[in-house]
């Protein structure tokens, strides 16, 4: 093996150990850690983050990466490790350490102020902090923005390399032109779907049994993954042989069910990453959008498919015979697919979800590249909700204050959610030509499609971009038309042809 | 505040962050981590351990410690932090890095070989590795041994600073002279104690409820501690506001009960350490023995006391009415205190436990300072078990191969267990003169004695040695006579005066 690469690998293992420790602490804080230890533990995590960054911007590492940039004598996986390490170093080095420290402190404060403001439904209290965050974000992006690029485009490419603003504008325009009328048609349909049986008193012990069963049903390898409980469901990966997902148990049965399926989608991606990439900076999903494509593919395209629901509904009936009394599989399928426009993104159904994202995309773009001021934000927010989603947020708590992202400086992140939906639909379209999709689901066979995804997508980690993966797997360029078609077919079936 | 100390503190916080990460990973491996991730995670832990050591032997840290050694302008807590940091650095620096690496690899192998040999009951397979470990240990101790000191004494002082061989010889001789005859008297007594009702089918869910209740009953602060399940019970502290204990659920009800009480003793010590010492190298128990004194005090002196058992037995009867049918508190108290000499240390009752340790002390001393060869070890082991404990190990699996310690190079560690018993008994003797010990237990009031221990002992961490703590708290030197008296009284009461 290349001697310099060997040295790089050894160095990266040290850096990764600290990264893994940060992930484990974060997992632990959300799942088990006693609340009274939070302050000390925050210090520990803060110190580990600093040490992680210092290790990455060490001159020795830069030298090693430079010496390997030609790629001579390296495998494709090794080239990806070198490239991703270089990208991360460049990003870190672009920002002066002192500014970064100031910004980190601001983010910590901003998180608390945001939570407080949301609780008080008081945007004014939050506005100065948000302005501050935006000004830092613009400054930082400015350090890295290329000629002819806008600041927002730079931000987007941190999450979705290969996408420029033009592509995203076209993408979101297509969504707007198609999904806003589709939603209107659905809400005007005479079809009444009852999903009241999904809410009620569901014993958490039995919900846990169902969650454990689902994890197995979705072929998450029990030797390499665990399921735990946290307030907000999430996935973390310590490495590709230790992947962890969480769920929560509420009065809504499907909240836990679809949390498990969604997080399992993320988890299967992490579990599928090849060993050559594991514990390096290339050992993660290709992009935020591609990661979301996997979670949303499982949550919606698989998880809300009638064929998939057959065996799942049977299990649910076993565990909750009283609550499911008199409910048919058809009613259950309709219930989990009911379209209900509302103000809250994380509670959105499959059709309205991308419209929530569309709104955020348009607003972010105006805030960063355009002339929308923070003061005008709530009004703009509500206006767009009325226009695209046909709902009127009753206050800023369920409006512009609902998401944590902006308080943490995550501008450019939201578009990935919608891209993930579209990636998933395009993969699905292609998959259906190769596999008997519904037949496999009906038979409870998930492994064939997981294998399809593992060999063509998961294993490559960051070796390929989302755009090249789509191209290589489907034989054509990324095209959101498949997503729109998929939604049109689905709701036609559900709302005016059944 | 002293500027140099401030710098030291900042540096130590970085070091501590890595130490805390190691502890969290170790906790996680025993409680939750998926088994299939073990190999990758071992690499991560190994890397963190190296980084921890490298940070400690960094020349900057040595300089800082040297500049602060005079103690000028420092509080007592700060002096302890400087002193303990210096001691740790000296210990690490004494061993050449290459030798330490070789030794670490040997230990990793030794752990596997030991486990395999124990399973196969095959000491011969293990002997060459053990020899190797001993020779490394002797070499390493040799680097640090002062004139007039033996190698074994150096090893002992890593665990029990302030104790020399002469003191330990006298201590163990006193145990032998008193406990061997006491055990003989007990086994010859006509009193028959039935404890069969403690073994059977105890629902793990209810055992968990009992464990949770006990943790609260023992005043472990639920805001700063958690209870989890692992194969072998243990305690870990991420810092003094995040302390974690485990238990396990078996067919023996008391196994979980006394695991919880024992680990809570360790946990209360860690929770009591003052904030000035937390997250430093002085923020731990005074010594191994003093830590064990706390766990054993709660397990035995408190936990097996008739007065304490009143409310606990009531709770057990509520949870396990069928199993406890017809059993009186008196029978329960007798049952948990039954003396049953056996070959296995970790299953030993309160009387025989220190005799297991006596045997290990005599053997370690002969192996390190004397001329006992590894080949002769099994025979010597069995001979001493027959002589002191009146039992004959049927094979080396339940004999010389039972403990993991020697495979990990932990020579000099065992004596701490027996010292802990004796420390606890001396503290108990003093406590009884100040507090209405049994009255408080009967009333379910644990807080008064925890407060006693917290203010006089726990809070000081490593600021004071075990010997000076005993002296300051009890007003006299360490004296094992209280331990012997305590056992004599206890078994007289139980076996020939009841």
Tab-separated table of C-alpha atoms in Angstrom, chain A residues 13-18 20-21 24-25 27-28 31-41 43-45 47-48 50-51 54 205 221-228 238-244 275 278-279, chain B residues 13-18 20-21 24-25 27-28 31-41 43-45 47-48 50-51 54 205 221-228 238-244 275 278-279:
chain	number	residue	atom	x	y	z
A	13	UNK	CA	-7.845	7.059	12.765
A	14	UNK	CA	-6.786	9.334	15.607
A	15	UNK	CA	-9.017	12.118	14.336
A	16	UNK	CA	-11.886	9.711	13.798
A	17	UNK	CA	-11.600	8.392	17.342
A	18	UNK	CA	-12.398	11.876	18.616
A	20	UNK	CA	-16.688	8.962	17.215
A	21	UNK	CA	-16.461	10.084	20.839
A	24	UNK	CA	-21.297	8.780	21.217
A	25	UNK	CA	-21.625	11.648	23.709
A	27	UNK	CA	-26.204	9.947	21.331
A	28	UNK	CA	-25.835	9.412	25.044
A	31	UNK	CA	-30.962	8.749	25.153
A	32	UNK	CA	-29.614	8.022	28.616
A	33	UNK	CA	-27.413	10.633	30.279
A	34	UNK	CA	-28.710	12.068	33.560
A	35	UNK	CA	-29.964	15.612	33.006
A	36	UNK	CA	-27.986	17.068	35.910
A	37	UNK	CA	-24.694	16.288	34.165
A	38	UNK	CA	-25.496	18.355	31.068
A	39	UNK	CA	-23.308	21.342	31.867
A	40	UNK	CA	-20.125	19.385	32.572
A	41	UNK	CA	-20.774	17.136	29.615
A	43	UNK	CA	-17.781	21.249	28.311
A	44	UNK	CA	-16.415	17.816	27.466
A	45	UNK	CA	-18.123	17.801	24.074
A	47	UNK	CA	-13.357	20.343	24.168
A	48	UNK	CA	-13.580	17.270	21.943
A	50	UNK	CA	-11.999	21.829	19.430
A	51	UNK	CA	-9.512	18.975	19.501
A	54	UNK	CA	-7.264	21.287	15.627
A	205	UNK	CA	-44.376	-1.506	26.117
A	221	UNK	CA	-28.581	-6.267	11.359
A	222	UNK	CA	-29.074	-6.766	15.101
A	223	UNK	CA	-25.398	-7.579	15.531
A	224	UNK	CA	-24.442	-4.152	14.267
A	225	UNK	CA	-27.279	-1.857	15.314
A	226	UNK	CA	-29.424	-0.887	18.259
A	227	UNK	CA	-32.740	0.855	18.826
A	228	UNK	CA	-33.247	3.239	21.745
A	238	UNK	CA	-20.359	5.323	15.580
A	239	UNK	CA	-18.934	3.497	12.565
A	240	UNK	CA	-20.333	1.193	9.875
A	241	UNK	CA	-20.654	-1.693	12.339
A	242	UNK	CA	-22.337	0.260	15.089
A	243	UNK	CA	-25.355	2.164	13.841
A	244	UNK	CA	-28.014	3.441	16.212
A	275	UNK	CA	-15.091	-1.033	5.203
A	278	UNK	CA	-15.446	3.395	7.358
A	279	UNK	CA	-13.901	5.606	10.041
B	13	UNK	CA	-9.858	19.834	30.678
B	14	UNK	CA	-8.704	18.771	27.233
B	15	UNK	CA	-7.061	15.681	28.653
B	16	UNK	CA	-10.084	14.910	30.776
B	17	UNK	CA	-12.402	15.163	27.773
B	18	UNK	CA	-10.546	12.240	26.206
B	20	UNK	CA	-14.298	10.842	29.790
B	21	UNK	CA	-14.747	9.601	26.220
B	24	UNK	CA	-18.207	6.451	28.076
B	25	UNK	CA	-17.087	4.017	25.380
B	27	UNK	CA	-19.621	1.885	29.685
B	28	UNK	CA	-21.353	1.712	26.327
B	31	UNK	CA	-24.340	-1.986	28.399
B	32	UNK	CA	-25.660	-1.241	24.928
B	33	UNK	CA	-23.211	-1.348	22.027
B	34	UNK	CA	-23.984	-3.913	19.311
B	35	UNK	CA	-21.566	-6.839	19.552
B	36	UNK	CA	-20.633	-6.727	15.882
B	37	UNK	CA	-19.007	-3.323	16.295
B	38	UNK	CA	-16.535	-4.476	18.937
B	39	UNK	CA	-13.458	-4.660	16.723
B	40	UNK	CA	-13.790	-1.162	15.234
B	41	UNK	CA	-14.699	0.269	18.610
B	43	UNK	CA	-9.526	0.505	17.701
B	44	UNK	CA	-11.261	3.756	18.636
B	45	UNK	CA	-10.732	3.153	22.357
B	47	UNK	CA	-6.534	5.422	19.831
B	48	UNK	CA	-8.168	7.495	22.563
B	50	UNK	CA	-2.840	6.646	23.195
B	51	UNK	CA	-3.953	10.227	22.752
B	54	UNK	CA	0.462	11.480	24.803
B	205	UNK	CA	-39.101	-6.827	35.050
B	221	UNK	CA	-29.527	11.435	43.023
B	222	UNK	CA	-31.643	10.562	39.991
B	223	UNK	CA	-30.739	13.848	38.318
B	224	UNK	CA	-27.086	12.879	38.321
B	225	UNK	CA	-27.041	9.105	38.017
B	226	UNK	CA	-28.467	6.241	36.014
B	227	UNK	CA	-28.876	2.508	36.449
B	228	UNK	CA	-28.399	0.114	33.537
B	238	UNK	CA	-18.253	10.383	33.476
B	239	UNK	CA	-17.806	13.196	35.996
B	240	UNK	CA	-19.211	13.958	39.446
B	241	UNK	CA	-22.615	14.868	38.001
B	242	UNK	CA	-22.967	11.849	35.787
B	243	UNK	CA	-22.390	8.626	37.682
B	244	UNK	CA	-23.581	5.295	36.348
B	275	UNK	CA	-16.603	20.335	42.045
B	278	UNK	CA	-14.147	17.053	39.293
B	279	UNK	CA	-12.775	16.473	35.795
